[in-house]
Amino acid sequence: MAGLYVHIPFCESRCVYCGFYSTILSALRGRYVEAMCKEMELRKDECPEPMETVYLGGGTPSVLSGPELDSLFLYINKVFLKGGDTRSLEITMECNPDDICKAGFRLPPMVNRVSMGAQTFADERLRFLRRRHTSGQVGTAVRRLRDMGIGNISVDLMFGFPQETLADLNHNLDEILRLGVEHISAYSLMYEEGTPLYRMREQGKIEDIDEELSLRMYDTLILRLEEAGFEQYEISNFARPGFRSRHNSSYWSRVPYVGIGAAAHSFNGRDIRSWNVADIRQYVASIEKGECPSEAETLDEDTQYDDLITTSMRMREGLDIRALKPKYKEYLLKRSKRFLDSRLLQLDGHRLHLTRAGLYISDSIMSELMW
Ligand code: SF4
């Protein structure tokens, strides 16, 4: 089992918090799509295992035209899916709600899951974030996707905005639950260096919310989504039964994946990680010459152990300690002791996982468990 990630780095405008590799310059879009098709051909033998999931992320994949998406899927199907039956695969496309609401919007026929960023249902906050959609468009987009036959929809929500209150969060939760979607990803607002949001905070124009309030928000989120029938299967991800994201779960379970496009990362499932250059011009020029513009690193055993901690401990099931060599198992159990004693970690049989209390300080626990 393996996954395919395809990176579409184009956006119509930039959101203030965005730290992803994306651009508003669309001049190279046609050549970029052709280059991605060529990259797939160049790397066709890289992953011998069958692809179980395909994920078009960005950027904003929904800014691509119908013909551009058709040619991408032609190659995805031919090169990596070998023209087989795709109905049992999970094929996700990230879309912006405003794109879905445009007249004439259509999804490539193979797509069976859509991931959409709602972020908040307060229009003034959407404007502050410089999102292009309005809160009303999220509901319209969900209805349009249902009409198109999409039975698996994921919506992203953010919390912890400057001056946000618990009542604001509860309103957002009411709205997101009214959508009736199958999957919700919820993240606290991050201030990534280099973003306009980060600069605003540096200049004192906005303030981080209080840490205690942020924890209460996370707690509220978990309680309300669980009450509504969602399972928290990962620190930031909630799904109705049977609707976990198979693609993202494969990242956390260290399944091999191939990343196509500028800035896309790949992993062989064992010890090699590679990444394409994060520059569209260089990417296109290199692929047009028949060369993959990527760098790779071989992970030593200690790094593989650290990666296992930071991926599998994010999952509800945690880490199967039988997968570790004796030296790492012994180290992990020793480092875990005080967290087990204070009920921040739990060992069920062979599985070591965070407890509900441990979720709130997952980053510091994971860093303590690392080599
Ligand atoms: S739409 Fe997504 S990728 Fe594009 S700027 Fe906004 S957050 Fe970044």
PDB file of N, CA and C in Angstrom, residues 164-171 213 216-218 220:
ATOM      1  N   GLU A 164     -10.837  35.805  20.055  1.00  0.00           N
ATOM      2  CA  GLU A 164     -11.920  34.811  19.942  1.00  0.00           C
ATOM      3  C   GLU A 164     -12.347  34.372  21.343  1.00  0.00           C
ATOM      4  N   THR A 165     -13.642  34.171  21.514  1.00  0.00           N
ATOM      5  CA  THR A 165     -14.151  33.711  22.808  1.00  0.00           C
ATOM      6  C   THR A 165     -14.644  32.271  22.664  1.00  0.00           C
ATOM      7  N   LEU A 166     -14.932  31.675  23.811  1.00  0.00           N
ATOM      8  CA  LEU A 166     -15.480  30.317  23.779  1.00  0.00           C
ATOM      9  C   LEU A 166     -16.835  30.304  23.073  1.00  0.00           C
ATOM     10  N   ALA A 167     -17.601  31.377  23.256  1.00  0.00           N
ATOM     11  CA  ALA A 167     -18.908  31.474  22.590  1.00  0.00           C
ATOM     12  C   ALA A 167     -18.721  31.517  21.065  1.00  0.00           C
ATOM     13  N   ASP A 168     -17.685  32.235  20.599  1.00  0.00           N
ATOM     14  CA  ASP A 168     -17.412  32.270  19.145  1.00  0.00           C
ATOM     15  C   ASP A 168     -17.104  30.858  18.642  1.00  0.00           C
ATOM     16  N   LEU A 169     -16.283  30.137  19.411  1.00  0.00           N
ATOM     17  CA  LEU A 169     -15.930  28.778  18.980  1.00  0.00           C
ATOM     18  C   LEU A 169     -17.180  27.895  18.948  1.00  0.00           C
ATOM     19  N   ASN A 170     -18.018  28.015  19.971  1.00  0.00           N
ATOM     20  CA  ASN A 170     -19.239  27.198  19.995  1.00  0.00           C
ATOM     21  C   ASN A 170     -20.135  27.505  18.803  1.00  0.00           C
ATOM     22  N   HIS A 171     -20.181  28.768  18.402  1.00  0.00           N
ATOM     23  CA  HIS A 171     -20.960  29.120  17.211  1.00  0.00           C
ATOM     24  C   HIS A 171     -20.362  28.413  15.981  1.00  0.00           C
ATOM     25  N   LEU A 213      -7.165  29.722  27.748  1.00  0.00           N
ATOM     26  CA  LEU A 213      -8.369  29.760  26.898  1.00  0.00           C
ATOM     27  C   LEU A 213      -8.186  28.829  25.698  1.00  0.00           C
ATOM     28  N   ARG A 216      -8.896  25.406  26.796  1.00  0.00           N
ATOM     29  CA  ARG A 216     -10.345  25.211  26.999  1.00  0.00           C
ATOM     30  C   ARG A 216     -11.059  25.055  25.651  1.00  0.00           C
ATOM     31  N   MET A 217     -10.567  25.791  24.665  1.00  0.00           N
ATOM     32  CA  MET A 217     -11.155  25.671  23.321  1.00  0.00           C
ATOM     33  C   MET A 217     -10.932  24.264  22.755  1.00  0.00           C
ATOM     34  N   TYR A 218      -9.711  23.784  22.898  1.00  0.00           N
ATOM     35  CA  TYR A 218      -9.394  22.449  22.376  1.00  0.00           C
ATOM     36  C   TYR A 218     -10.258  21.398  23.081  1.00  0.00           C
ATOM     37  N   THR A 220     -13.209  21.894  24.477  1.00  0.00           N
ATOM     38  CA  THR A 220     -14.589  22.054  24.011  1.00  0.00           C
ATOM     39  C   THR A 220     -14.781  21.380  22.657  1.00  0.00           C
TER      40      THR A 220
END
